[in-house]
Structures are given as structure tokens and as C-alpha cells.
Amino acid sequence: MQITVKAHAKLNLTLDVTGRRPDGYHLLDMVVQSLDLADTVTLSTNTSGEILLRTNEKELPADENNIAYKAAALFYQTWGRTCEGLRISLKKRIPLAAGLGGGSADAAAVLLGLNRLNMQPFTKDQLEDMALELGADVPLCLTGGTLEAGGIGGILSPLPDLPDCWFALVRPGEKPSTGEMYRRYDALDTGRHPDTQGAVGAICGGDLEELGQKLYNVFEQVWQTTDMDTARRIMRERGALGVSLSGSGPTLFGLFANRDQAAKAAADLAQTFGDALVCEPVGAGCEIDD
């Protein structure tokens, strides 16, 4: 038996850190959007008696250190069944360590795919509980679309779909680990915070211009670099309604109401930084290819 799942990237239209739990987890309030940029996750059952993983990305581990592998192991453990044999094939398109949720999306796709392969032993809520055990972004990557997410990522509130729009994405730098980025943020004095409810209101009203003004991510305070400033300027000059950061970086994105403007921005960004993407919003985090 085999199943293929599209695992969509995500953008943080807003991201706020609202506190910290005693166990060290940061409390978040954010608006998240799934993108048409996606990895392909293929699950095949066999009789090997083990979980095997392969990927086209050489930098990723292909063992129990990969979050997709961890998702499969957690699924069988929670189900109380022994894995009779599973091959996970990851075709990566989402850039690594970019703040776009690629690993979280892959893990969510494994949970969704295994549930379908095994005649759906778990409800959606149960899958979301497993997803949160794997990481803060996994539940929102499982559900996807346009969402407000709170807590450590597991409190999800669906929002209306965005009006027709496009995003230009660029990665004007390399980042340390996500943990290191949170440590750097924690060391800052209190600074600017996004108007997340204002962004929610703009989405509910279908007002892209207003949404563009509300885009903000607290990690922008950590990314004060010349390259970031250059990328912001290029997108603004090409007509971006707003520019912000996704996740803890380093992907910067611009929101455009016009596809040609987004494409021209991406072309200019690619000339400066070597690569850039144009993406559209989609209404799901993971999609089974029937």
C-alpha cells in the first residue's frame, strides 16, 4: 500500500511572543498562511519490520533524528501497534532552516498519511495532539490554510481565505538554530509587537492593503542586517503592500496584490541574493494525493 501527501510550507503573517511557560516553551500569538510551495511525502508499507526513510536532501538525517521518522514512530506508539514495515520518501522543495515550516509540514504529512493508510484510527483532534508532541508548528501545518495560532502553537482558529494575492520570498542570510534565535530575542529589551487582531480583522474584511500594514514578526528585531534592509527595499520598490519575516527567519517575504509585481520583485531579489520564489496561498496544510 502507498499514499502520497503534499506537505505545504507556511508563512507567519504575524508572530508575537506573549510569554513563557515554566517548562521553557514560549507562548505565541500569530497568523499563519499555507503556501503552494510543498514537499512531497510518500509512504509505502512493506514487511521489513522497520521504518526506513530516504530524501533527496543530503543535509537532512535519514534516521530517527528526522522529524518525519519521529512522526511515524509516535503514530505507531500511540496506536499501540508495532510497525510491520514503512518506507518514507521525502522529496524536498521547501528550503531548509528557512522559517517556512518544512520539517513540521513533513511530520504533519506523515501523521495524516498513516492515518489514511490505516483506516483512520485517530480523529483530527487526536492527530493534532500527536502533532503538538512533535513541535509547535506541526499542528498548524497539519490543519493549514489561514489560521490564528496561540499557546505554543496548538490553539488554532481558522480564518477566511485570503483574497487573490502573491508572495515573493527570499533568504537574505543564514541563521543559527531556532533555539538560538529565541535566546537572542529573550535578551532584547521589550520592543515592538504586531497588531495580530488588526491583521485578523483585515483578513476577515478581505482588505489586503490593511493586512500589508499589519505584517510584523518580533524576530525582525533580531535580524538587523544590511542584506535584510536591501531585500525589504527591493520588495517595497516593486509594490509590496507589506514586508515581514517568517518564523525565526531568515526568509523575508513581500505581500503583493499583483502577480507580475511579485514576479519582478523575485527576479530583482534573485539577482542580488541568488534565488527567490513566488508563491500563492492555499487552503490546506497537508493534502492527500488521491
PDB file of N, CA and C in Angstrom, residues 6-54:
ATOM      1  N   LYS A   6       0.978  15.952  -0.093  1.00  0.00           N
ATOM      2  CA  LYS A   6       1.652  17.238  -0.260  1.00  0.00           C
ATOM      3  C   LYS A   6       1.751  17.913   1.098  1.00  0.00           C
ATOM      4  N   ALA A   7       2.957  18.337   1.443  1.00  0.00           N
ATOM      5  CA  ALA A   7       3.219  18.993   2.729  1.00  0.00           C
ATOM      6  C   ALA A   7       3.557  20.450   2.453  1.00  0.00           C
ATOM      7  N   HIS A   8       2.607  21.347   2.715  1.00  0.00           N
ATOM      8  CA  HIS A   8       2.751  22.743   2.323  1.00  0.00           C
ATOM      9  C   HIS A   8       3.567  23.565   3.318  1.00  0.00           C
ATOM     10  N   ALA A   9       4.378  24.465   2.780  1.00  0.00           N
ATOM     11  CA  ALA A   9       5.094  25.439   3.600  1.00  0.00           C
ATOM     12  C   ALA A   9       4.115  26.415   4.231  1.00  0.00           C
ATOM     13  N   LYS A  10       4.594  27.132   5.239  1.00  0.00           N
ATOM     14  CA  LYS A  10       3.761  28.157   5.888  1.00  0.00           C
ATOM     15  C   LYS A  10       4.543  29.463   5.985  1.00  0.00           C
ATOM     16  N   LEU A  11       3.777  30.569   6.019  1.00  0.00           N
ATOM     17  CA  LEU A  11       4.321  31.895   6.317  1.00  0.00           C
ATOM     18  C   LEU A  11       3.692  32.401   7.606  1.00  0.00           C
ATOM     19  N   ASN A  12       4.475  33.105   8.400  1.00  0.00           N
ATOM     20  CA  ASN A  12       3.931  33.824   9.545  1.00  0.00           C
ATOM     21  C   ASN A  12       3.605  35.245   9.108  1.00  0.00           C
ATOM     22  N   LEU A  13       2.323  35.546   8.957  1.00  0.00           N
ATOM     23  CA  LEU A  13       1.925  36.911   8.607  1.00  0.00           C
ATOM     24  C   LEU A  13       2.118  37.841   9.802  1.00  0.00           C
ATOM     25  N   THR A  14       1.900  37.326  10.983  1.00  0.00           N
ATOM     26  CA  THR A  14       2.328  37.991  12.214  1.00  0.00           C
ATOM     27  C   THR A  14       2.926  36.926  13.125  1.00  0.00           C
ATOM     28  N   LEU A  15       3.797  37.348  14.023  1.00  0.00           N
ATOM     29  CA  LEU A  15       4.323  36.437  15.049  1.00  0.00           C
ATOM     30  C   LEU A  15       4.671  37.271  16.271  1.00  0.00           C
ATOM     31  N   ASP A  16       4.033  36.939  17.389  1.00  0.00           N
ATOM     32  CA  ASP A  16       4.286  37.634  18.647  1.00  0.00           C
ATOM     33  C   ASP A  16       4.634  36.615  19.720  1.00  0.00           C
ATOM     34  N   VAL A  17       5.595  36.932  20.557  1.00  0.00           N
ATOM     35  CA  VAL A  17       5.907  36.136  21.747  1.00  0.00           C
ATOM     36  C   VAL A  17       5.221  36.814  22.922  1.00  0.00           C
ATOM     37  N   THR A  18       4.267  36.121  23.528  1.00  0.00           N
ATOM     38  CA  THR A  18       3.439  36.741  24.569  1.00  0.00           C
ATOM     39  C   THR A  18       3.816  36.312  25.985  1.00  0.00           C
ATOM     40  N   GLY A  19       4.744  35.383  26.111  1.00  0.00           N
ATOM     41  CA  GLY A  19       5.133  34.930  27.439  1.00  0.00           C
ATOM     42  C   GLY A  19       5.953  33.654  27.341  1.00  0.00           C
ATOM     43  N   ARG A  20       6.178  33.079  28.504  1.00  0.00           N
ATOM     44  CA  ARG A  20       6.989  31.858  28.554  1.00  0.00           C
ATOM     45  C   ARG A  20       6.477  30.971  29.678  1.00  0.00           C
ATOM     46  N   ARG A  21       6.299  29.684  29.374  1.00  0.00           N
ATOM     47  CA  ARG A  21       5.824  28.745  30.390  1.00  0.00           C
ATOM     48  C   ARG A  21       6.973  28.339  31.318  1.00  0.00           C
ATOM     49  N   PRO A  22       6.644  27.804  32.496  1.00  0.00           N
ATOM     50  CA  PRO A  22       7.692  27.350  33.411  1.00  0.00           C
ATOM     51  C   PRO A  22       8.611  26.295  32.796  1.00  0.00           C
ATOM     52  N   ASP A  23       8.097  25.507  31.821  1.00  0.00           N
ATOM     53  CA  ASP A  23       8.943  24.484  31.205  1.00  0.00           C
ATOM     54  C   ASP A  23       9.837  25.035  30.105  1.00  0.00           C
ATOM     55  N   GLY A  24       9.792  26.357  29.893  1.00  0.00           N
ATOM     56  CA  GLY A  24      10.684  26.980  28.919  1.00  0.00           C
ATOM     57  C   GLY A  24      10.057  27.252  27.567  1.00  0.00           C
ATOM     58  N   TYR A  25       8.917  26.639  27.269  1.00  0.00           N
ATOM     59  CA  TYR A  25       8.267  26.884  25.982  1.00  0.00           C
ATOM     60  C   TYR A  25       7.744  28.313  25.914  1.00  0.00           C
ATOM     61  N   HIS A  26       7.936  28.941  24.752  1.00  0.00           N
ATOM     62  CA  HIS A  26       7.435  30.294  24.549  1.00  0.00           C
ATOM     63  C   HIS A  26       5.964  30.253  24.125  1.00  0.00           C
ATOM     64  N   LEU A  27       5.196  31.196  24.644  1.00  0.00           N
ATOM     65  CA  LEU A  27       3.795  31.335  24.264  1.00  0.00           C
ATOM     66  C   LEU A  27       3.717  32.304  23.083  1.00  0.00           C
ATOM     67  N   LEU A  28       2.941  31.926  22.084  1.00  0.00           N
ATOM     68  CA  LEU A  28       2.914  32.662  20.828  1.00  0.00           C
ATOM     69  C   LEU A  28       1.498  33.108  20.483  1.00  0.00           C
ATOM     70  N   ASP A  29       1.416  34.152  19.705  1.00  0.00           N
ATOM     71  CA  ASP A  29       0.164  34.560  19.065  1.00  0.00           C
ATOM     72  C   ASP A  29       0.548  34.959  17.651  1.00  0.00           C
ATOM     73  N   MET A  30      -0.023  34.280  16.646  1.00  0.00           N
ATOM     74  CA  MET A  30       0.441  34.506  15.286  1.00  0.00           C
ATOM     75  C   MET A  30      -0.654  34.190  14.285  1.00  0.00           C
ATOM     76  N   VAL A  31      -0.533  34.812  13.125  1.00  0.00           N
ATOM     77  CA  VAL A  31      -1.381  34.494  11.987  1.00  0.00           C
ATOM     78  C   VAL A  31      -0.503  33.790  10.963  1.00  0.00           C
ATOM     79  N   VAL A  32      -0.982  32.643  10.512  1.00  0.00           N
ATOM     80  CA  VAL A  32      -0.178  31.763   9.657  1.00  0.00           C
ATOM     81  C   VAL A  32      -0.934  31.469   8.370  1.00  0.00           C
ATOM     82  N   GLN A  33      -0.187  31.392   7.264  1.00  0.00           N
ATOM     83  CA  GLN A  33      -0.776  31.113   5.959  1.00  0.00           C
ATOM     84  C   GLN A  33      -0.016  29.989   5.255  1.00  0.00           C
ATOM     85  N   SER A  34      -0.739  28.980   4.770  1.00  0.00           N
ATOM     86  CA  SER A  34      -0.120  27.908   3.980  1.00  0.00           C
ATOM     87  C   SER A  34       0.149  28.403   2.557  1.00  0.00           C
ATOM     88  N   LEU A  35       1.195  27.852   1.947  1.00  0.00           N
ATOM     89  CA  LEU A  35       1.622  28.251   0.605  1.00  0.00           C
ATOM     90  C   LEU A  35       1.554  27.079  -0.360  1.00  0.00           C
ATOM     91  N   ASP A  36       1.519  27.410  -1.651  1.00  0.00           N
ATOM     92  CA  ASP A  36       1.534  26.343  -2.661  1.00  0.00           C
ATOM     93  C   ASP A  36       2.899  25.672  -2.768  1.00  0.00           C
ATOM     94  N   LEU A  37       3.939  26.246  -2.190  1.00  0.00           N
ATOM     95  CA  LEU A  37       5.240  25.595  -2.100  1.00  0.00           C
ATOM     96  C   LEU A  37       5.110  24.387  -1.180  1.00  0.00           C
ATOM     97  N   ALA A  38       5.494  23.193  -1.659  1.00  0.00           N
ATOM     98  CA  ALA A  38       5.234  21.980  -0.871  1.00  0.00           C
ATOM     99  C   ALA A  38       6.280  20.906  -1.113  1.00  0.00           C
ATOM    100  N   ASP A  39       6.571  20.146  -0.063  1.00  0.00           N
ATOM    101  CA  ASP A  39       7.307  18.890  -0.180  1.00  0.00           C
ATOM    102  C   ASP A  39       6.329  17.790  -0.574  1.00  0.00           C
ATOM    103  N   THR A  40       6.856  16.706  -1.131  1.00  0.00           N
ATOM    104  CA  THR A  40       6.044  15.528  -1.422  1.00  0.00           C
ATOM    105  C   THR A  40       6.497  14.390  -0.510  1.00  0.00           C
ATOM    106  N   VAL A  41       5.562  13.866   0.272  1.00  0.00           N
ATOM    107  CA  VAL A  41       5.851  12.791   1.223  1.00  0.00           C
ATOM    108  C   VAL A  41       5.112  11.539   0.759  1.00  0.00           C
ATOM    109  N   THR A  42       5.863  10.496   0.455  1.00  0.00           N
ATOM    110  CA  THR A  42       5.269   9.235   0.003  1.00  0.00           C
ATOM    111  C   THR A  42       5.520   8.159   1.057  1.00  0.00           C
ATOM    112  N   LEU A  43       4.446   7.493   1.468  1.00  0.00           N
ATOM    113  CA  LEU A  43       4.509   6.436   2.478  1.00  0.00           C
ATOM    114  C   LEU A  43       4.162   5.108   1.823  1.00  0.00           C
ATOM    115  N   SER A  44       5.025   4.115   2.005  1.00  0.00           N
ATOM    116  CA  SER A  44       4.801   2.786   1.426  1.00  0.00           C
ATOM    117  C   SER A  44       4.967   1.740   2.516  1.00  0.00           C
ATOM    118  N   THR A  45       3.960   0.886   2.683  1.00  0.00           N
ATOM    119  CA  THR A  45       4.073  -0.190   3.667  1.00  0.00           C
ATOM    120  C   THR A  45       4.812  -1.372   3.058  1.00  0.00           C
ATOM    121  N   ASN A  46       5.501  -2.126   3.909  1.00  0.00           N
ATOM    122  CA  ASN A  46       6.230  -3.320   3.467  1.00  0.00           C
ATOM    123  C   ASN A  46       6.326  -4.284   4.645  1.00  0.00           C
ATOM    124  N   THR A  47       7.148  -5.283   4.526  1.00  0.00           N
ATOM    125  CA  THR A  47       7.275  -6.294   5.592  1.00  0.00           C
ATOM    126  C   THR A  47       8.678  -6.287   6.201  1.00  0.00           C
ATOM    127  N   SER A  48       9.367  -5.135   6.131  1.00  0.00           N
ATOM    128  CA  SER A  48      10.740  -5.055   6.635  1.00  0.00           C
ATOM    129  C   SER A  48      10.814  -5.065   8.161  1.00  0.00           C
ATOM    130  N   GLY A  49       9.707  -4.706   8.821  1.00  0.00           N
ATOM    131  CA  GLY A  49       9.705  -4.647  10.273  1.00  0.00           C
ATOM    132  C   GLY A  49      10.337  -3.391  10.838  1.00  0.00           C
ATOM    133  N   GLU A  50      10.644  -2.407   9.990  1.00  0.00           N
ATOM    134  CA  GLU A  50      11.279  -1.186  10.468  1.00  0.00           C
ATOM    135  C   GLU A  50      10.810   0.012   9.647  1.00  0.00           C
ATOM    136  N   ILE A  51      11.109   1.192  10.174  1.00  0.00           N
ATOM    137  CA  ILE A  51      10.829   2.435   9.459  1.00  0.00           C
ATOM    138  C   ILE A  51      12.080   2.832   8.694  1.00  0.00           C
ATOM    139  N   LEU A  52      11.949   2.992   7.408  1.00  0.00           N
ATOM    140  CA  LEU A  52      13.060   3.405   6.556  1.00  0.00           C
ATOM    141  C   LEU A  52      12.726   4.759   5.946  1.00  0.00           C
ATOM    142  N   LEU A  53      13.712   5.637   5.849  1.00  0.00           N
ATOM    143  CA  LEU A  53      13.479   6.973   5.315  1.00  0.00           C
ATOM    144  C   LEU A  53      14.548   7.318   4.296  1.00  0.00           C
ATOM    145  N   ARG A  54      14.114   7.933   3.215  1.00  0.00           N
ATOM    146  CA  ARG A  54      15.065   8.443   2.228  1.00  0.00           C
ATOM    147  C   ARG A  54      14.612   9.827   1.789  1.00  0.00           C
TER     148      ARG A  54
END
